[in-house]
Amino acid sequence: ILKTPAKEKENIPDESAGGKRIPNGGNAAKTREDFELAAIYVSDAQYNRNIYFDTSPQAVRLYLLYHHWILKMLLYFFIVLNLSLAIFEEPAVLPLPTWATMLVELFCLLAFTLRMGHYAKVIPRDKFWKDPKNLCVIATLVLTLTDMVIYGALKAADCYGVRWSRVLRPLLLINVTEGRQLRRAFRSIRNALPQIFYVFLLFMFSILLFSLMALKLLGKRDLKTIDGKPYFTNYMDIVFDLYVLVTTANSPDVMMPAYNANVGFAIFFILYILINTYIFMSVFLAVVYNNYKKYLKEEVRQLVRAKRHKMVRAFAVLQEQREEGGQPVVTRNNWNQLIPLVQPNLCSARRQLIWSVCDDKNQGFLDKVAFIQLADLLNIEVIALKPRSHPFLNLFPNFYQSAPSRFVCKVVQHRGFVIAFDLIVLVNTVFIGLDEKNPLISNSEWVFLTLYLLEILLKLYVFEPRAFFSRHNFWNWFDTIIVVSALIATSVNSALGSSGEYTSLLRLVRVVDNIQRFRTIINTLIRIGPAIFTFGQLIVVVYYIFAMLGMEIFKNKVKFYDDSSDPDKQYCGNPLLKGTAFANLNYCKNNFNNVVSSFVLLVELTVVNQWHVLSSGFVTVTNVSARIFFVIFHITVVIIIINIFVAFVLEAFFLEYSDLQTSLEKKIEELNLAMEQERLDNSLVNAMETMDNNLGTEESPTPSRSSMVFKISSKRYRTVDALLQRIFEADLAPEDLPENDEAEAQNTGSFSNPTFGSGPA
Amino acid sequence: ILKTPAKEKENIPDESAGGKRIPNGGNAAKTREDFELAAIYVSDAQYNRNIYFDTSPQAVRLYLLYHHWILKMLLYFFIVLNLSLAIFEEPAVLPLPTWATMLVELFCLLAFTLRMGHYAKVIPRDKFWKDPKNLCVIATLVLTLTDMVIYGALKAADCYGVRWSRVLRPLLLINVTEGRQLRRAFRSIRNALPQIFYVFLLFMFSILLFSLMALKLLGKRDLKTIDGKPYFTNYMDIVFDLYVLVTTANSPDVMMPAYNANVGFAIFFILYILINTYIFMSVFLAVVYNNYKKYLKEEVRQLVRAKRHKMVRAFAVLQEQREEGGQPVVTRNNWNQLIPLVQPNLCSARRQLIWSVCDDKNQGFLDKVAFIQLADLLNIEVIALKPRSHPFLNLFPNFYQSAPSRFVCKVVQHRGFVIAFDLIVLVNTVFIGLDEKNPLISNSEWVFLTLYLLEILLKLYVFEPRAFFSRHNFWNWFDTIIVVSALIATSVNSALGSSGEYTSLLRLVRVVDNIQRFRTIINTLIRIGPAIFTFGQLIVVVYYIFAMLGMEIFKNKVKFYDDSSDPDKQYCGNPLLKGTAFANLNYCKNNFNNVVSSFVLLVELTVVNQWHVLSSGFVTVTNVSARIFFVIFHITVVIIIINIFVAFVLEAFFLEYSDLQTSLEKKIEELNLAMEQERLDNSLVNAMETMDNNLGTEESPTPSRSSMVFKISSKRYRTVDALLQRIFEADLAPEDLPENDEAEAQNTGSFSNPTFGSGPA
């Protein structure tokens, strides 16, 4: 898109302001380079990219290249490759020789270094070295290289070596420029830590206090656990047992000896669970939730300011003085040249809509405040609905408008139609639960499929097919695909005479899909998908670190035997485990012997149940201090990360229920209503004959502006940032705008590149 | 307080408006009866009592009697007695003959009937019969009596009888007039049910879908569970197993056979847990939270309206016309007569403060809007702080103001003093963890105690003792009691040479108590105490019903043997349990053989862990349909009630963090600042000599108004209603006032006595 900018003034890099351009103030005609620079600013603002690049022509070219999707994909490919090396390294799922993995790792390091070098060329040098995330990446690269050299040397000398730099690998995922969401999540956690820490201290004190009470109350009663061991006699063991009880993993077993001895002791445990499990865990959720929200709000505020700052810059490039001493503005003409550069595939109707929303006073130009909205407007997905008539109406107008046909349309559009099919679905559900081998039931499947097919055909008869299958009608597509594939699968099965392995699955999906209420819940779940993906990355980072540590500490201490005849299978190949719950429950495959088992084991520990049995297994094969590993994992993942996850889901659902409109969306709606009113007025004037006219012009290449209705695309957000901004919009000052240059420079200073290393304290 | 009102117009009961008095509009002098009626309205508003009593003199007298604390206590005594009959009835903890428990129950029924009769006399007859909670109580009483007659007859004829009416007993707790909080909680749950139901359906569909996938994926692989049983071959068993997996109780055991066969199957289970345990459970919390909040807000809005309505009535009784055609007002004089009737023990300074807040324009009278605030103002607990000088300053002025003494004061008030004692506490904590038998350590306890005592003495030296030990300084009292009792206990122990059984407990409490940050968290927990009490009642109601059902279904199927030599102990006295996990884990005492064990068992089921083992135990001794009992219990308690509990704790903590002031509290603060300013001005005018003067007048019987500072008592709320109102105050219209009589009548209709049976749909 962009040609080399050749204008002289572009050649002076304005390093001090991080690439801020000082406009020449006059009404000189804007060059193509100006528009291109402005377009970069606008799309940076639109996608919340926060890089203060040089405005020199080379730097701008490099900057565009830096954001090229192929380079980004390559980067992620190398990150994933680097992380997945754990599969091939000792202890390996698929062992490869050390030189092979080392070679691949070297390639990865080279790729990261190149990417870093590229980034260094894009932004001013002093910015580069001030940014903690760059320093972190460089340190990771250097440390990894050092570790590889040492490890290689030790291997060559046949000594024992530890590849400790493997725990650093996920840091690359956090600290690449694109890992913004992930960095933000980590920063939120770090900022919430002090508050969590105090509650945690109190919580630990409570456990210590209860443990002491338990020791005094039960320690001298000579009770025995179910294994015949002394019960509640060692203080540190009691503390651990009661910590496990907080996670509920050993309830009610830990209580049983005392309860069997005297009913009254149950009061102690019930009180303990009430205070430590229910109240403290709720308080943890409250504290994590509250702090997470608070800091995220601060982050989003900075994000919005940075975005506005970018837009102010784009404005500065494009502005013109309408009259002497007046406010600088952006003219319609300049705007029309800018938009295709920002979003080439935007249809003219949408461009018109965006302009109407910005220029709501119909002045023909935009001032700064109006121009700044553009970035948010581009993020609102708007669907242009063209009122089209059904093709049957054109082909067989008499038939389609006859009384029976009209009756069918009325029936299909009636609420009862939906209810009737809900009932059919319910009956279908009952049939699915019944025995499949009964011929009556397997044949009934044909009836249901026919009914579902009939439903789709009827809908196609009533609604315009292109509208029905438009890109945004996800559920119609989904319905049809499910029914058609179920039809094909059932046909194939009955032709082959096989028992229909997976068709019932399709049928069940079909059932869920058909109930309207479910769709709204599923829509919400789909909408928070990207955010859940960020949590997925977060979890992978934490799991990876714990897996690497766990593999170093526990590898091959517990073995799994596929061959069930092996006598060692009884105790997972480790005599220490003989007779333990770990071996008795056949948990041998839950081990740290490779990265895949480690991840599965960590999931099991996250689920918490039986984690005391799992951890005690590893404590048995090493020593008591191994408990620390498992307790720290529990605190990190279950108390902090899972609570943040819950907080996020709660927040997203509350948003869904409250159904707030952003101010921009409101404007679009208003504009839309006005347009629809206009159309109505027109049609009233043109009276009846317009109907056929409109239907006739449907295929004409120039649809009249007034025949178009816009709809905001079912609130789906393109970016997580947009979702976050929406969550906190009510609390953000509507026009918190850096008004003068000094303020801008200050903001640039304090808000540039929020990174993992340097958030607000 | 109240004499018989003898005025004639009081004798006309105004039944149609539920006892609303039509004021005679004029400025006739108010009688004592007028003030008393107004006082009843005000205190009804203050405590959110919502009874539309007759205003006839007998009815008013009966109404006051109805609210007498002795009668209320008696009612609760009989309710508790009635509920606790379960301890003595078959299956009993302490068996009593049937005639004895029946007799006591008859007494209880009589008491409830009398209370009901009393209530019927207080409110108009048509109101009484329209109120579902009265009908509910009457139905319960009639059904219970019927059941008792039938059961008695069957017993007399030596037939088997079931006391089914026992499950109805908790309904009395809900439906007595005083059970407002509990009714509200139930109403909130009921209103949230439709939304929860849809999510639950989707959740069940998801489980069914995954079960079908599991059956197809794993059913034909001939895998075996750890007990050697076929793995995942029966659809209904898979559904149950996967439902249990949602609660995480059988993780990872249910996965192990598949995981051992192939690592890839772990993906299925991880996906299942992610979707059903993490996402769906979060969605449940979100839905429950959101609906609970929404309906509670609606309830609180009604509560506030009803309260304002009461205040409007009180105003109508007391109002006077200041000038012809002007707004009716309440004069200062009438006010002064009203307040002692509402709250006899209010000091004159607080009365003055309340007047100042209401009459903020200093007009000498109150209009309707200002008068209505009174009920809320009386609920704000205000402490009057009298600035007092230290007694040492009076006794030894020279010594106390000497340089060393001033230095001590400065040190004690310094931040470092607190930090120093935090460090001492930390060292103490370490010492507590060490072995108690070491003489060095047991003696060190004396050092710590001395230090703590020194801390208290120093504080008493610096701060005024009466202020230090004032009624509202909970923590100072607590500190001193703990230190003194630890001192006594340690002395007694060392005198007797015993090992100090419980002193370390006191020491640990002392440690927690000493860290400032902890106190704020504990304060919050104390503040939400009353609300937790409501949840306690809720839980008792639900547990009681399930315990009664459980005892009918499962009594004596599982037996516990105290005598460990009994061979039946191995299988809990039921051969069916031989070799089951239930018997192997020695869960025999977890049974439904009496009401106490039932409650403990239900707590264990609430904690969820091992609930599949517990339920499968009872399934083994009865049949598979017993699972329904346990699943319904899980859905009711864990998915709904516990989530509401979490929602409430979250909401209370957010309130604590946001630290909103109500508008009235803000007014008090402002007034206070003005007063303080006034005092400052005075002291500046009087210059230095006032200091001694003020100190001298400290003991004078008439403290000058300007020497008084008010403080809002650390945000502790007298009633749950006040807390709720505060939570939702931001969302309530500030002056949503019923302006005319028709509106009032309407409101009376729609808001009268919100009860369990008739909430908003």
mmCIF file of N, CA, C and O in Angstrom, chain A residues 630-687:
data_model
loop_
_atom_site.group_PDB
_atom_site.id
_atom_site.type_symbol
_atom_site.label_atom_id
_atom_site.label_comp_id
_atom_site.label_asym_id
_atom_site.label_seq_id
_atom_site.Cartn_x
_atom_site.Cartn_y
_atom_site.Cartn_z
ATOM 1 N N PHE A 630 3.946 -28.326 45.847
ATOM 2 C CA PHE A 630 2.515 -28.517 45.572
ATOM 3 C C PHE A 630 1.673 -27.410 46.200
ATOM 4 O O PHE A 630 0.681 -26.975 45.620
ATOM 5 N N VAL A 631 2.086 -26.949 47.379
ATOM 6 C CA VAL A 631 1.325 -25.878 48.027
ATOM 7 C C VAL A 631 1.473 -24.584 47.227
ATOM 8 O O VAL A 631 0.482 -23.872 46.986
ATOM 9 N N ILE A 632 2.702 -24.295 46.763
ATOM 10 C CA ILE A 632 2.893 -23.073 45.968
ATOM 11 C C ILE A 632 2.090 -23.151 44.674
ATOM 12 O O ILE A 632 1.453 -22.178 44.262
ATOM 13 N N PHE A 633 2.083 -24.330 44.067
ATOM 14 C CA PHE A 633 1.272 -24.481 42.857
ATOM 15 C C PHE A 633 -0.194 -24.210 43.164
ATOM 16 O O PHE A 633 -0.886 -23.499 42.423
ATOM 17 N N HIS A 634 -0.661 -24.763 44.274
ATOM 18 C CA HIS A 634 -2.073 -24.569 44.639
ATOM 19 C C HIS A 634 -2.385 -23.090 44.845
ATOM 20 O O HIS A 634 -3.394 -22.573 44.337
ATOM 21 N N ILE A 635 -1.524 -22.389 45.577
ATOM 22 C CA ILE A 635 -1.774 -20.968 45.846
ATOM 23 C C ILE A 635 -1.776 -20.184 44.535
ATOM 24 O O ILE A 635 -2.673 -19.384 44.280
ATOM 25 N N THR A 636 -0.772 -20.444 43.688
ATOM 26 C CA THR A 636 -0.654 -19.677 42.441
ATOM 27 C C THR A 636 -1.847 -19.911 41.529
ATOM 28 O O THR A 636 -2.479 -18.968 41.069
ATOM 29 N N VAL A 637 -2.138 -21.178 41.284
ATOM 30 C CA VAL A 637 -3.137 -21.465 40.264
ATOM 31 C C VAL A 637 -4.552 -21.382 40.820
ATOM 32 O O VAL A 637 -5.413 -20.708 40.256
ATOM 33 N N VAL A 638 -4.791 -22.072 41.941
ATOM 34 C CA VAL A 638 -6.183 -22.172 42.398
ATOM 35 C C VAL A 638 -6.633 -20.886 43.082
ATOM 36 O O VAL A 638 -7.713 -20.374 42.803
ATOM 37 N N ILE A 639 -5.794 -20.352 43.965
ATOM 38 C CA ILE A 639 -6.255 -19.185 44.728
ATOM 39 C C ILE A 639 -6.191 -17.922 43.880
ATOM 40 O O ILE A 639 -7.080 -17.076 43.957
ATOM 41 N N ILE A 640 -5.171 -17.784 43.032
ATOM 42 C CA ILE A 640 -5.053 -16.524 42.295
ATOM 43 C C ILE A 640 -5.632 -16.628 40.885
ATOM 44 O O ILE A 640 -6.585 -15.932 40.546
ATOM 45 N N ILE A 641 -5.083 -17.505 40.064
ATOM 46 C CA ILE A 641 -5.440 -17.463 38.639
ATOM 47 C C ILE A 641 -6.887 -17.883 38.403
ATOM 48 O O ILE A 641 -7.620 -17.230 37.661
ATOM 49 N N ILE A 642 -7.318 -18.964 39.051
ATOM 50 C CA ILE A 642 -8.692 -19.416 38.835
ATOM 51 C C ILE A 642 -9.670 -18.336 39.309
ATOM 52 O O ILE A 642 -10.702 -18.081 38.672
ATOM 53 N N ASN A 643 -9.346 -17.668 40.411
ATOM 54 C CA ASN A 643 -10.230 -16.611 40.886
ATOM 55 C C ASN A 643 -10.313 -15.457 39.891
ATOM 56 O O ASN A 643 -11.376 -14.866 39.712
ATOM 57 N N ILE A 644 -9.187 -15.139 39.265
ATOM 58 C CA ILE A 644 -9.225 -14.086 38.250
ATOM 59 C C ILE A 644 -10.081 -14.530 37.075
ATOM 60 O O ILE A 644 -10.855 -13.754 36.515
ATOM 61 N N PHE A 645 -9.953 -15.790 36.729
ATOM 62 C CA PHE A 645 -10.784 -16.334 35.656
ATOM 63 C C PHE A 645 -12.266 -16.178 36.000
ATOM 64 O O PHE A 645 -13.059 -15.685 35.203
ATOM 65 N N VAL A 646 -12.622 -16.587 37.225
ATOM 66 C CA VAL A 646 -14.023 -16.464 37.660
ATOM 67 C C VAL A 646 -14.447 -15.005 37.620
ATOM 68 O O VAL A 646 -15.535 -14.675 37.137
ATOM 69 N N ALA A 647 -13.570 -14.124 38.099
ATOM 70 C CA ALA A 647 -13.886 -12.695 38.101
ATOM 71 C C ALA A 647 -14.173 -12.213 36.687
ATOM 72 O O ALA A 647 -15.128 -11.475 36.448
ATOM 73 N N PHE A 648 -13.358 -12.673 35.741
ATOM 74 C CA PHE A 648 -13.551 -12.210 34.376
ATOM 75 C C PHE A 648 -14.870 -12.723 33.798
ATOM 76 O O PHE A 648 -15.613 -11.967 33.161
ATOM 77 N N VAL A 649 -15.175 -14.003 34.027
ATOM 78 C CA VAL A 649 -16.433 -14.552 33.507
ATOM 79 C C VAL A 649 -17.609 -13.802 34.129
ATOM 80 O O VAL A 649 -18.565 -13.420 33.438
ATOM 81 N N LEU A 650 -17.538 -13.557 35.430
ATOM 82 C CA LEU A 650 -18.615 -12.824 36.103
ATOM 83 C C LEU A 650 -18.806 -11.471 35.448
ATOM 84 O O LEU A 650 -19.916 -11.077 35.080
ATOM 85 N N GLU A 651 -17.708 -10.749 35.283
ATOM 86 C CA GLU A 651 -17.772 -9.399 34.730
ATOM 87 C C GLU A 651 -18.383 -9.430 33.325
ATOM 88 O O GLU A 651 -19.250 -8.619 32.999
ATOM 89 N N ALA A 652 -17.959 -10.407 32.514
ATOM 90 C CA ALA A 652 -18.470 -10.492 31.150
ATOM 91 C C ALA A 652 -19.960 -10.795 31.146
ATOM 92 O O ALA A 652 -20.720 -10.231 30.362
ATOM 93 N N PHE A 653 -20.400 -11.660 32.058
ATOM 94 C CA PHE A 653 -21.823 -11.986 32.100
ATOM 95 C C PHE A 653 -22.650 -10.810 32.612
ATOM 96 O O PHE A 653 -23.754 -10.573 32.129
ATOM 97 N N PHE A 654 -22.119 -10.096 33.573
ATOM 98 C CA PHE A 654 -22.860 -8.935 34.072
ATOM 99 C C PHE A 654 -23.038 -7.927 32.947
ATOM 100 O O PHE A 654 -24.101 -7.328 32.803
ATOM 101 N N LEU A 655 -22.000 -7.766 32.152
ATOM 102 C CA LEU A 655 -22.072 -6.862 31.010
ATOM 103 C C LEU A 655 -23.179 -7.312 30.076
ATOM 104 O O LEU A 655 -23.994 -6.524 29.601
ATOM 105 N N GLU A 656 -23.221 -8.622 29.846
ATOM 106 C CA GLU A 656 -24.218 -9.187 28.941
ATOM 107 C C GLU A 656 -25.621 -8.919 29.476
ATOM 108 O O GLU A 656 -26.517 -8.569 28.733
ATOM 109 N N TYR A 657 -25.788 -9.056 30.784
ATOM 110 C CA TYR A 657 -27.106 -8.862 31.375
ATOM 111 C C TYR A 657 -27.486 -7.385 31.397
ATOM 112 O O TYR A 657 -28.632 -7.027 31.195
ATOM 113 N N SER A 658 -26.502 -6.542 31.702
ATOM 114 C CA SER A 658 -26.847 -5.130 31.818
ATOM 115 C C SER A 658 -27.067 -4.534 30.434
ATOM 116 O O SER A 658 -27.834 -3.607 30.275
ATOM 117 N N ASP A 659 -26.389 -5.109 29.414
ATOM 118 C CA ASP A 659 -26.648 -4.728 28.037
ATOM 119 C C ASP A 659 -26.487 -3.225 27.813
ATOM 120 O O ASP A 659 -27.377 -2.550 27.295
ATOM 121 N N LEU A 660 -25.357 -2.716 28.250
ATOM 122 C CA LEU A 660 -25.065 -1.297 28.046
ATOM 123 C C LEU A 660 -24.735 -1.047 26.587
ATOM 124 O O LEU A 660 -24.108 -1.858 25.934
ATOM 125 N N GLN A 661 -25.140 0.094 26.111
ATOM 126 C CA GLN A 661 -24.712 0.502 24.782
ATOM 127 C C GLN A 661 -23.595 1.520 24.946
ATOM 128 O O GLN A 661 -23.670 2.388 25.797
ATOM 129 N N THR A 662 -22.583 1.446 24.129
ATOM 130 C CA THR A 662 -21.603 2.514 24.174
ATOM 131 C C THR A 662 -22.230 3.731 23.514
ATOM 132 O O THR A 662 -23.195 3.620 22.755
ATOM 133 N N SER A 663 -21.648 4.882 23.797
ATOM 134 C CA SER A 663 -22.231 6.117 23.270
ATOM 135 C C SER A 663 -22.233 6.096 21.738
ATOM 136 O O SER A 663 -23.175 6.554 21.104
ATOM 137 N N LEU A 664 -21.191 5.495 21.165
ATOM 138 C CA LEU A 664 -21.126 5.459 19.708
ATOM 139 C C LEU A 664 -22.208 4.572 19.128
ATOM 140 O O LEU A 664 -22.847 4.915 18.139
ATOM 141 N N GLU A 665 -22.409 3.426 19.787
ATOM 142 C CA GLU A 665 -23.458 2.532 19.308
ATOM 143 C C GLU A 665 -24.811 3.215 19.386
ATOM 144 O O GLU A 665 -25.671 3.021 18.518
ATOM 145 N N LYS A 666 -24.999 4.018 20.420
ATOM 146 C CA LYS A 666 -26.254 4.731 20.571
ATOM 147 C C LYS A 666 -26.442 5.679 19.381
ATOM 148 O O LYS A 666 -27.517 5.759 18.807
ATOM 149 N N LYS A 667 -25.367 6.373 19.035
ATOM 150 C CA LYS A 667 -25.444 7.303 17.912
ATOM 151 C C LYS A 667 -25.841 6.583 16.640
ATOM 152 O O LYS A 667 -26.675 7.057 15.870
ATOM 153 N N ILE A 668 -25.237 5.418 16.420
ATOM 154 C CA ILE A 668 -25.561 4.662 15.210
ATOM 155 C C ILE A 668 -27.030 4.283 15.206
ATOM 156 O O ILE A 668 -27.724 4.426 14.197
ATOM 157 N N GLU A 669 -27.513 3.832 16.363
ATOM 158 C CA GLU A 669 -28.922 3.457 16.454
ATOM 159 C C GLU A 669 -29.820 4.635 16.115
ATOM 160 O O GLU A 669 -30.789 4.506 15.367
ATOM 161 N N GLU A 670 -29.478 5.786 16.679
ATOM 162 C CA GLU A 670 -30.299 6.974 16.446
ATOM 163 C C GLU A 670 -30.337 7.317 14.958
ATOM 164 O O GLU A 670 -31.394 7.546 14.377
ATOM 165 N N LEU A 671 -29.159 7.314 14.381
ATOM 166 C CA LEU A 671 -29.030 7.623 12.969
ATOM 167 C C LEU A 671 -29.862 6.668 12.144
ATOM 168 O O LEU A 671 -30.531 7.030 11.181
ATOM 169 N N ASN A 672 -29.823 5.413 12.557
ATOM 170 C CA ASN A 672 -30.532 4.359 11.878
ATOM 171 C C ASN A 672 -32.025 4.596 11.907
ATOM 172 O O ASN A 672 -32.726 4.453 10.911
ATOM 173 N N LEU A 673 -32.509 4.944 13.114
ATOM 174 C CA LEU A 673 -33.929 5.224 13.272
ATOM 175 C C LEU A 673 -34.337 6.364 12.346
ATOM 176 O O LEU A 673 -35.371 6.297 11.688
ATOM 177 N N ALA A 674 -33.481 7.398 12.321
ATOM 178 C CA ALA A 674 -33.784 8.543 11.473
ATOM 179 C C ALA A 674 -33.894 8.103 10.021
ATOM 180 O O ALA A 674 -34.828 8.460 9.304
ATOM 181 N N MET A 675 -32.956 7.262 9.599
ATOM 182 C CA MET A 675 -32.966 6.765 8.219
ATOM 183 C C MET A 675 -34.218 5.971 7.937
ATOM 184 O O MET A 675 -34.875 6.137 6.908
ATOM 185 N N GLU A 676 -34.568 5.102 8.869
ATOM 186 C CA GLU A 676 -35.734 4.263 8.669
ATOM 187 C C GLU A 676 -36.983 5.132 8.569
ATOM 188 O O GLU A 676 -37.853 4.892 7.737
ATOM 189 N N GLN A 677 -37.039 6.154 9.409
ATOM 190 C CA GLN A 677 -38.157 7.092 9.380
ATOM 191 C C GLN A 677 -38.251 7.731 7.990
ATOM 192 O O GLN A 677 -39.308 7.761 7.377
ATOM 193 N N GLU A 678 -37.062 8.147 7.509
ATOM 194 C CA GLU A 678 -36.984 8.768 6.187
ATOM 195 C C GLU A 678 -37.552 7.835 5.119
ATOM 196 O O GLU A 678 -38.356 8.207 4.286
ATOM 197 N N ARG A 679 -37.145 6.554 5.225
ATOM 198 C CA ARG A 679 -37.597 5.584 4.242
ATOM 199 C C ARG A 679 -39.103 5.416 4.316
ATOM 200 O O ARG A 679 -39.792 5.345 3.322
ATOM 201 N N LEU A 680 -39.588 5.337 5.562
ATOM 202 C CA LEU A 680 -41.020 5.198 5.754
ATOM 203 C C LEU A 680 -41.758 6.363 5.102
ATOM 204 O O LEU A 680 -42.743 6.175 4.392
ATOM 205 N N ASP A 681 -41.247 7.574 5.358
ATOM 206 C CA ASP A 681 -41.866 8.763 4.785
ATOM 207 C C ASP A 681 -41.905 8.653 3.264
ATOM 208 O O ASP A 681 -42.930 8.867 2.635
ATOM 209 N N ASN A 682 -40.763 8.276 2.704
ATOM 210 C CA ASN A 682 -40.691 8.124 1.246
ATOM 211 C C ASN A 682 -41.747 7.159 0.752
ATOM 212 O O ASN A 682 -42.488 7.433 -0.186
ATOM 213 N N SER A 683 -41.821 6.023 1.424
ATOM 214 C CA SER A 683 -42.741 5.000 0.941
ATOM 215 C C SER A 683 -44.180 5.463 1.090
ATOM 216 O O SER A 683 -45.040 5.087 0.306
ATOM 217 N N LEU A 684 -44.434 6.295 2.111
ATOM 218 C CA LEU A 684 -45.788 6.818 2.252
ATOM 219 C C LEU A 684 -46.135 7.744 1.091
ATOM 220 O O LEU A 684 -47.246 7.738 0.574
ATOM 221 N N VAL A 685 -45.140 8.553 0.704
ATOM 222 C CA VAL A 685 -45.366 9.475 -0.404
ATOM 223 C C VAL A 685 -45.615 8.708 -1.702
ATOM 224 O O VAL A 685 -46.560 8.962 -2.435
ATOM 225 N N ASN A 686 -44.744 7.716 -1.918
ATOM 226 C CA ASN A 686 -44.849 6.968 -3.166
ATOM 227 C C ASN A 686 -45.996 5.965 -3.163
ATOM 228 O O ASN A 686 -46.255 5.304 -4.170
ATOM 229 N N ALA A 687 -46.603 5.863 -1.986
ATOM 230 C CA ALA A 687 -47.783 5.012 -1.827
ATOM 231 C C ALA A 687 -47.545 3.591 -2.306
ATOM 232 O O ALA A 687 -46.429 3.083 -2.236
#
